Protein backbone atom coordinates (compact mmCIF):
# COMPACT_ATOMS: atom_id res chain seq x y z
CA UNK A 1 0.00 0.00 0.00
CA UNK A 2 1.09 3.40 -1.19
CA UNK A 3 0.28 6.35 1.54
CA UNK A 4 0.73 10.11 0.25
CA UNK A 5 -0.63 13.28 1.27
CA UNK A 6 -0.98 14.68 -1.91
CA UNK A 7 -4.25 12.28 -2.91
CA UNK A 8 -7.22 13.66 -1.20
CA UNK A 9 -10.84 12.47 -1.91
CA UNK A 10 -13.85 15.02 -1.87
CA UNK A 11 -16.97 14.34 -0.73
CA UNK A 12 -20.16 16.45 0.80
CA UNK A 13 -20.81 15.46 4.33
CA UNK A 14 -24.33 14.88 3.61
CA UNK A 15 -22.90 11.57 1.59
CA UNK A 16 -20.29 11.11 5.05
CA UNK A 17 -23.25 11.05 6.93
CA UNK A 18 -25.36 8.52 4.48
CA UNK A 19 -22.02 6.44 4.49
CA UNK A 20 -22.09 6.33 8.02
CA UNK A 21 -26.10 5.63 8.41
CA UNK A 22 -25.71 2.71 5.73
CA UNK A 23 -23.00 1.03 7.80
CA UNK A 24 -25.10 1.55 11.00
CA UNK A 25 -27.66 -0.78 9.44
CA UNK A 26 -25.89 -3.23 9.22
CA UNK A 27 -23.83 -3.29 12.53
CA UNK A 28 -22.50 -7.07 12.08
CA UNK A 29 -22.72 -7.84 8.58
CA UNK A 30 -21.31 -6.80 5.31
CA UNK A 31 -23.23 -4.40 3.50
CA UNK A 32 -22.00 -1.74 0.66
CA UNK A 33 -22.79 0.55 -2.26
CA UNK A 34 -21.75 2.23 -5.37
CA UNK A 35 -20.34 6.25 -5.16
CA UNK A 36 -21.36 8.26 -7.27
CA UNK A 37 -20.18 12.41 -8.87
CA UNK A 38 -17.42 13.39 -10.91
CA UNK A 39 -13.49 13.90 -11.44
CA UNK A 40 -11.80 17.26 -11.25
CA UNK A 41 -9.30 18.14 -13.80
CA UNK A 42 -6.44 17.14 -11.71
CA UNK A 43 -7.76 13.59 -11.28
CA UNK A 44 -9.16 14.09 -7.89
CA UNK A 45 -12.54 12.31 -6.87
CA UNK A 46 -15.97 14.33 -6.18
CA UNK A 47 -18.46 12.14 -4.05
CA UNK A 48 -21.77 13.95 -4.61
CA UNK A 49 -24.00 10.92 -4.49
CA UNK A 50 -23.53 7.58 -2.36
CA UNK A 51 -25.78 4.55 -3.38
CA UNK A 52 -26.97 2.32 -0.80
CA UNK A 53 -27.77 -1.26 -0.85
CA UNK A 54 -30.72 -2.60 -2.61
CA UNK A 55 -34.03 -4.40 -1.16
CA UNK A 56 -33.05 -7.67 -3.09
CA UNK A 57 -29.41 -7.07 -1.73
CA UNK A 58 -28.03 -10.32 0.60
CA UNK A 59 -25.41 -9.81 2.85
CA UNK A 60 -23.21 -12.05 5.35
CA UNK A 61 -20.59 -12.04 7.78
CA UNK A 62 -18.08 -12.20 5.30
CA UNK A 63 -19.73 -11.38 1.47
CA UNK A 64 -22.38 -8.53 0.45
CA UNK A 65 -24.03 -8.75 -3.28
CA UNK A 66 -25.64 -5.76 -4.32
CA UNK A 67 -29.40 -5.40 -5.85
CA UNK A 68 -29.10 -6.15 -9.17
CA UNK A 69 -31.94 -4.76 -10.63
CA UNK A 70 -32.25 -1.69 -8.46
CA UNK A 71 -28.19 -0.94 -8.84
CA UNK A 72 -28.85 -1.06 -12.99
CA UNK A 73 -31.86 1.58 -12.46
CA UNK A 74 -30.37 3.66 -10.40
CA UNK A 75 -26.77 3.64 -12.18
CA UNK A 76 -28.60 4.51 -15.26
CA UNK A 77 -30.41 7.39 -13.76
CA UNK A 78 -27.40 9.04 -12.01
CA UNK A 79 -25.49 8.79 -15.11
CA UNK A 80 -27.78 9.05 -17.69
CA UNK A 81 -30.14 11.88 -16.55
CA UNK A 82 -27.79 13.32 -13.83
CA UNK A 83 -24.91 13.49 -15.60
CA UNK A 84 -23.08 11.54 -12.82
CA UNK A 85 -19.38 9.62 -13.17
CA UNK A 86 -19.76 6.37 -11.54
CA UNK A 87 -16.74 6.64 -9.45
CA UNK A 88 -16.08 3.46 -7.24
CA UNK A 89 -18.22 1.37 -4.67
CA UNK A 90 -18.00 0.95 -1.06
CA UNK A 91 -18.24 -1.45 1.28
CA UNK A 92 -18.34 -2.65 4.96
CA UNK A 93 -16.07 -4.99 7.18
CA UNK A 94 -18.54 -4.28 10.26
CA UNK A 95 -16.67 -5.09 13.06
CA UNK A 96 -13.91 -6.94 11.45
CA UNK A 97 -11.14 -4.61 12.48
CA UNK A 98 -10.17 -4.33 8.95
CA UNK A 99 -10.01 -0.63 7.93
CA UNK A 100 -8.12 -1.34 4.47
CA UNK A 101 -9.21 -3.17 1.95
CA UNK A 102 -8.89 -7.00 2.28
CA UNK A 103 -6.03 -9.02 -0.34
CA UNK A 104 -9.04 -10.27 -2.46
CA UNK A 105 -10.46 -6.61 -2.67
CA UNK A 106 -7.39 -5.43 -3.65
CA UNK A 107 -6.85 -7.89 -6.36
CA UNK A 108 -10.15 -7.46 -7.91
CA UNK A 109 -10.07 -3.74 -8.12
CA UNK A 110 -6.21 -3.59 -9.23
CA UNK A 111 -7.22 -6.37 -11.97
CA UNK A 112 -10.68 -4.63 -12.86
CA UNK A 113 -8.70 -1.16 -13.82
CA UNK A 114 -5.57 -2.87 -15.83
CA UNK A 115 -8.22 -4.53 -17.39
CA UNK A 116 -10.78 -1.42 -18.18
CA UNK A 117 -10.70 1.33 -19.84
CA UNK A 118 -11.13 3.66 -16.49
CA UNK A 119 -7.92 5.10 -15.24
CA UNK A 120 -8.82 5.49 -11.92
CA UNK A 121 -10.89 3.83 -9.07
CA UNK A 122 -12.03 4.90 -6.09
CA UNK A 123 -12.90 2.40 -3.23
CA UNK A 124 -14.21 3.29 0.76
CA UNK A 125 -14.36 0.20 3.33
CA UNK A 126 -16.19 1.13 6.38
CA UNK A 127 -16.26 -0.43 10.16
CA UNK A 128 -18.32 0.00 12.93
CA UNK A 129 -17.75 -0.54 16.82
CA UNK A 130 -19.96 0.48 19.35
CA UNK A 131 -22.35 1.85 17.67
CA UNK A 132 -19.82 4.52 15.47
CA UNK A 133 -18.34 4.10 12.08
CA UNK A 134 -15.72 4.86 10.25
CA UNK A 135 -15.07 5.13 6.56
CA UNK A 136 -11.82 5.47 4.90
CA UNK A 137 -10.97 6.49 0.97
CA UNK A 138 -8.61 4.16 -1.38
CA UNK A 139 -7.26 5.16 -5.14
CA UNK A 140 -6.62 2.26 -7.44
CA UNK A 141 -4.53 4.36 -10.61
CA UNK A 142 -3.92 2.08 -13.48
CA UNK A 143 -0.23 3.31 -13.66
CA UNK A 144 0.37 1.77 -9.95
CA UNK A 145 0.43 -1.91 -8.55
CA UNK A 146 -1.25 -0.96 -5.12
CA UNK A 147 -3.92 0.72 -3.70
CA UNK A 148 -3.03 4.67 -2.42
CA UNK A 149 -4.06 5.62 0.74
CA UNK A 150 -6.17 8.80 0.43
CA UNK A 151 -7.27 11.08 3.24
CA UNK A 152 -11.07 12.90 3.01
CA UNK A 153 -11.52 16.73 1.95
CA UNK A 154 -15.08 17.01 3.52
CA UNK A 155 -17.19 20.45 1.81
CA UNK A 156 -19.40 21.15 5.03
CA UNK A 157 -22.85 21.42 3.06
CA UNK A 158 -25.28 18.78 1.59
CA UNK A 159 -24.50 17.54 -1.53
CA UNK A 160 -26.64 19.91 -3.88
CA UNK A 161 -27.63 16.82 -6.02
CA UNK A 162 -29.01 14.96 -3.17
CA UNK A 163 -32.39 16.41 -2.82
CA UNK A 164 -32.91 16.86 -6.66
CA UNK A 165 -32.32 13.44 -6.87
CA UNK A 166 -34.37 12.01 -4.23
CA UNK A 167 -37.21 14.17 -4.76
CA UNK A 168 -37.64 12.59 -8.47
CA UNK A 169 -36.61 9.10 -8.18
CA UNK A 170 -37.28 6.17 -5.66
CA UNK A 171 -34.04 6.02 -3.76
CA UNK A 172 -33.84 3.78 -0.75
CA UNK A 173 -32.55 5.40 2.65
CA UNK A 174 -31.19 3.98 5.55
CA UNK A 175 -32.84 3.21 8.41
CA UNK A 176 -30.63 4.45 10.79
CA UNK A 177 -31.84 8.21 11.21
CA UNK A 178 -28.49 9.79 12.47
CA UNK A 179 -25.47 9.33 11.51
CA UNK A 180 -22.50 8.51 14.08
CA UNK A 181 -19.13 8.18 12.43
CA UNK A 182 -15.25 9.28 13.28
CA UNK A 183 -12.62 10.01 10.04
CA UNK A 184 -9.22 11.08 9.31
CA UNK A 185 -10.25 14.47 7.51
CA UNK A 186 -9.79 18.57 6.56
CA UNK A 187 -12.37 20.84 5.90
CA UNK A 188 -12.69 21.46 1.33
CA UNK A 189 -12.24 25.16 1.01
CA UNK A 190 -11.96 25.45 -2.86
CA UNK A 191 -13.79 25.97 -5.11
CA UNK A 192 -16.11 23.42 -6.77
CA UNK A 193 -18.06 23.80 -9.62
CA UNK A 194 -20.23 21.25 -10.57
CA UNK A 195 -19.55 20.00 -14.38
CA UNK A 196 -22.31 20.26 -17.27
CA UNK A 197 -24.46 17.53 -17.57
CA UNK A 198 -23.55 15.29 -19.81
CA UNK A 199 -25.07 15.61 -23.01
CA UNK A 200 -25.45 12.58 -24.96
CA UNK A 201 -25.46 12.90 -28.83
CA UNK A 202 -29.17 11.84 -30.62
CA UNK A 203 -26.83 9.16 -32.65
CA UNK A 204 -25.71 7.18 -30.18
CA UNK A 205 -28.05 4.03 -29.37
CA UNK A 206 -28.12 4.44 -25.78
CA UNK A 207 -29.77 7.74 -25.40
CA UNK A 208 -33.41 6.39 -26.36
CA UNK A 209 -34.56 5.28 -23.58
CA UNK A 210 -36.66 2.52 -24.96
CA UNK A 211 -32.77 1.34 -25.68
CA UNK A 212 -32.36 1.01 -21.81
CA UNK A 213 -34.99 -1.99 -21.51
CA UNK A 214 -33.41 -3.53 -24.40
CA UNK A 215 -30.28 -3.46 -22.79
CA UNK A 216 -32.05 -4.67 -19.18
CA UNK A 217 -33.37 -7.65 -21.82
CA UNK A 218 -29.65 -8.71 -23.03
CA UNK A 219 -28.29 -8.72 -20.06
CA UNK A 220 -31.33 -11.18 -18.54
CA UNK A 221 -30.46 -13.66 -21.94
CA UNK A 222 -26.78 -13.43 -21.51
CA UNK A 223 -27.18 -14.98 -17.80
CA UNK A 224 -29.74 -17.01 -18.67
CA UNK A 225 -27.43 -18.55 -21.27
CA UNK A 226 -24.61 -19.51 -18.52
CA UNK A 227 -23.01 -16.38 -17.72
CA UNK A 228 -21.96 -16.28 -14.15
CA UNK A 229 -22.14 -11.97 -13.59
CA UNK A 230 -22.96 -9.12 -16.58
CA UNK A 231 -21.88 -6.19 -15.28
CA UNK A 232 -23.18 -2.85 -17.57
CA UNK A 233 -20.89 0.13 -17.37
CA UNK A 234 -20.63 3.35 -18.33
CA UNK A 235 -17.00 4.26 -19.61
CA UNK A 236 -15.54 7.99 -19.62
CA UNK A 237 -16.65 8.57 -23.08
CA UNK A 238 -20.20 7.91 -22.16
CA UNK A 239 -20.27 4.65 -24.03
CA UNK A 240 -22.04 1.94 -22.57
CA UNK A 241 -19.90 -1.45 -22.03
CA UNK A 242 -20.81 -4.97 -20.64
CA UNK A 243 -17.81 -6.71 -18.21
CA UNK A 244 -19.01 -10.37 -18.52
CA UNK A 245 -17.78 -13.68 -16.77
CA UNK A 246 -18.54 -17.16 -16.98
CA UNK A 247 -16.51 -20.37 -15.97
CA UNK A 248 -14.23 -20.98 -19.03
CA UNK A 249 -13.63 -17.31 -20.25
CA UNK A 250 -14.08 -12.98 -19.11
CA UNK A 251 -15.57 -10.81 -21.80
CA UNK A 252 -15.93 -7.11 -22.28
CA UNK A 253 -18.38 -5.44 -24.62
CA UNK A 254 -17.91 -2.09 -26.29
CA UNK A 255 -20.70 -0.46 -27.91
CA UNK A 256 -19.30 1.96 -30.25
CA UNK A 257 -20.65 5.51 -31.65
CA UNK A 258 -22.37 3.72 -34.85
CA UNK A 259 -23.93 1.08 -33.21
CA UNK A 260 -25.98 -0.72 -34.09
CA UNK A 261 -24.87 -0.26 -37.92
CA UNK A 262 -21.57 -0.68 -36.09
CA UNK A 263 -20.26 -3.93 -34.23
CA UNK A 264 -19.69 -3.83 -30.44
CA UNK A 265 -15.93 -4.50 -29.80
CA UNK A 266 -15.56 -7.43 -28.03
CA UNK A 267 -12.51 -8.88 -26.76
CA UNK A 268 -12.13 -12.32 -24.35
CA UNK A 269 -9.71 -14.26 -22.40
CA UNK A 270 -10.24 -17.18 -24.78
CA UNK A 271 -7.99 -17.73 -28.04
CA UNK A 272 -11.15 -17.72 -30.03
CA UNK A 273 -10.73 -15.70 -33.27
CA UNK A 274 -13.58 -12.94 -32.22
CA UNK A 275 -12.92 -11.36 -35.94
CA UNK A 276 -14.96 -14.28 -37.49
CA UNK A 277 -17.82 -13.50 -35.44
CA UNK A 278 -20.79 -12.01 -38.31
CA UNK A 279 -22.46 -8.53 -37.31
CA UNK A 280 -25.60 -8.81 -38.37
CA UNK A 281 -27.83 -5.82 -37.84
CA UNK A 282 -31.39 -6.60 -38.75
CA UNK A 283 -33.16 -3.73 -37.21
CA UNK A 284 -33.56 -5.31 -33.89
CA UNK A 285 -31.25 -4.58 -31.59
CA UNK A 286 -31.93 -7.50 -29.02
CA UNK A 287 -31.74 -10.51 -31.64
CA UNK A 288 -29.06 -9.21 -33.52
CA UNK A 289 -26.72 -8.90 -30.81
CA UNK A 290 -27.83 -12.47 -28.76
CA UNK A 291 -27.32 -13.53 -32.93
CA UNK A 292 -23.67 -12.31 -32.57
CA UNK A 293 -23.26 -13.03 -28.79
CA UNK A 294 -23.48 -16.94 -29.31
CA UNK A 295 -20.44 -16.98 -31.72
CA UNK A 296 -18.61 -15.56 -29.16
C-alpha cells in the first residue's frame, strides 16, 4: 500500500453522513454501495451521491451482493439523466477490524482497472464498533500496482444533487436516522463547480430510452445462457460497455458511436478468433446482438 498526502478524496458530508447511516444498518454484517459524482481536472474524486444497498441485496458475515436490478436503475439514472461519473463502490467490514481493503479486494479492483478502460478507481471500506463508524478512501490508478491511501476533503454542506435526486426518483434510505461516524479528515475550502451535464449525442443508441430496456433484456439472456455476472458500465466517453464472466472465459463489450450499424468491440480471455464473429444488424437490436453473442 502506497500512503501520500498529496491524494485527497472530496466528498459532501451529507454523503459522510449517508455512508455512516448505511453502515449503521448493518452493525454485524457486510453491507456496501456504489459512489457516485465526478473527477476534477487534476484527477481528484468528487463524491456527490452515495448509493446504498438494494431491497433484493443479501449480505453475510463475510460477502455482500448488491441489488441487481435496483443498482442497474439507479446507475442509469445518475449517469444518464444526472450526468453523474460512476466513481467506485464501497463497502463494509462491520466489526472486522479491517479498515483497508482486504487481499481479495485489492486484487479485484487492481485487476478490474488494468483490465478497463477507467484510469482510476475509487474504493471506501467502512467499520463500525460500538455503535460509530468509520469510513476510509482508497485510489486504485492504473499506472500503480497498489492501492493509495487517500485522506477525506469534507465540503461542510449537503451535496446539492441529493435532494434533486431524491425528490424525483425512488431512492432507498437507511434506516438508521443519524449518523455517528469518526474520520481522518480537513475541511474542502476550494472551489467546486459542478460540471455540465452530460449531453449525450441523438446518434448514439443508448440515449433512447426505450434502448435502456433492451439493454435490461440482453443482459437477462446473456445470464440465462450460462453467464456467471454481466456487469453494464458506463465508460468515460459515455459509451455503454458490458464486463461479462462465466466459468471458461471474461468478456468485455464495447458499444461503439455507430452502433448498431456498427459492431460492439468485443474482446475475451479465450484464443477464439472474435474477428470471425458475423455482425448482423437486422433492425432489432436484441436478436441481432444475442445472434452475434453466441459466436462468441
Amino acid at each position: 500500500m502506497n500512503a501520500t498526502k498529496n491524494h485527497i478524496v472530496i466528498i459532501y458530508q451529507s454523503e459522510l453522513e449517508y455512508l455512516s447511516r448505511y453502515t449503521l444498518d448493518y452493525p454485524n454484517i457486510e453491507t456496501g454501495g456504489h459512489l457516485f459524482g465526478f473527477w476534477k481536472d487534476d484527477g481528484t474524486p468528487v463524491v456527490t451521491f452515495v448509493l446504498g444497498p438494494g431491497d433484493k441485496s443479501e449480505h453475510s458475515f463475510f460477502a455482500f451482493r448488491p441489488d441487481v436490478d435496483y443498482l442497474e436503475r439507479m446507475t442509469n439514472t445518475l449517469i444518464n439523466i444526472h450526468g453523474l461519473k460512476h466513481l467506485g463502490e464501497w463497502h463494509s467490514h462491520h466489526t472486522l477490524g479491517l479498515c483497508h481493503p482486504s487481499q481479495g479486494d485489492a486484487d479485484n479492483v487492481l485487476c478490474y482497472v488494468n483490465e478497463s478502460r477507467f484510469r482510476q478507481f475509487l474504493l471506501c471500506i467502512a467499520t463500525c464498533s460500538n455503535n460509530e463508524s468509520s469510513v476510509s478512501p482508497y485510489l486504485f490508478l492504473k499506472s500503480e500496482r497498489e492501492y493509495i491511501e487517500a485522506k477525506w476533503s469534507v465540503v461542510k454542506e449537503a451535496s446539492p444533487l441529493r435532494s434533486k435526486i431524491e425528490q424525483s426518483e425512488t431512492v432507498l434510505l437507511p434506516k438508521t436516522q443519524t449518523p455517528n461516524y469518526k474520520v481522518i479528515s480537513e475541511d474542502y475550502d476550494g472551489d467546486l463547480a459542478m460540471p455540465e451535464r452530460i449531453i449525450k449525442t441523438e446518434t448514439y443508441w443508448f440515449s433512447d430510452k426505450h434502448n435502456h430496456t433492451v439493454l435490461k433484456q440482453i443482459i437477462d439472456e446473456i445470464i440465462r445462457l450460462g453467464a456467471e455476472s454481466c456487469r453494464p458500465l458506463m465508460n468515460d466517453y459515455g459509451h455503454v460497455c458490458l464486463d461479462i464472466t462465466n466459468s471458461t472465459q471474461t468478456i468485455k463489450v464495447l458499444f461503439p458511436d455507430g452502433f448498431p450499424q456498427i459492431k460492439p468491440i468485443v474482446n475475451c480471455t479465450s484464443s477464439k478468433d472474435i474477428s470471425k464473429c458475423e455482425w448482423n444488424y437486422d433492425g432489432d437490436i436484441y436478436n441481432s446482438f444475442i445472434k452475434y453473442y453466441k459466436q462468441i
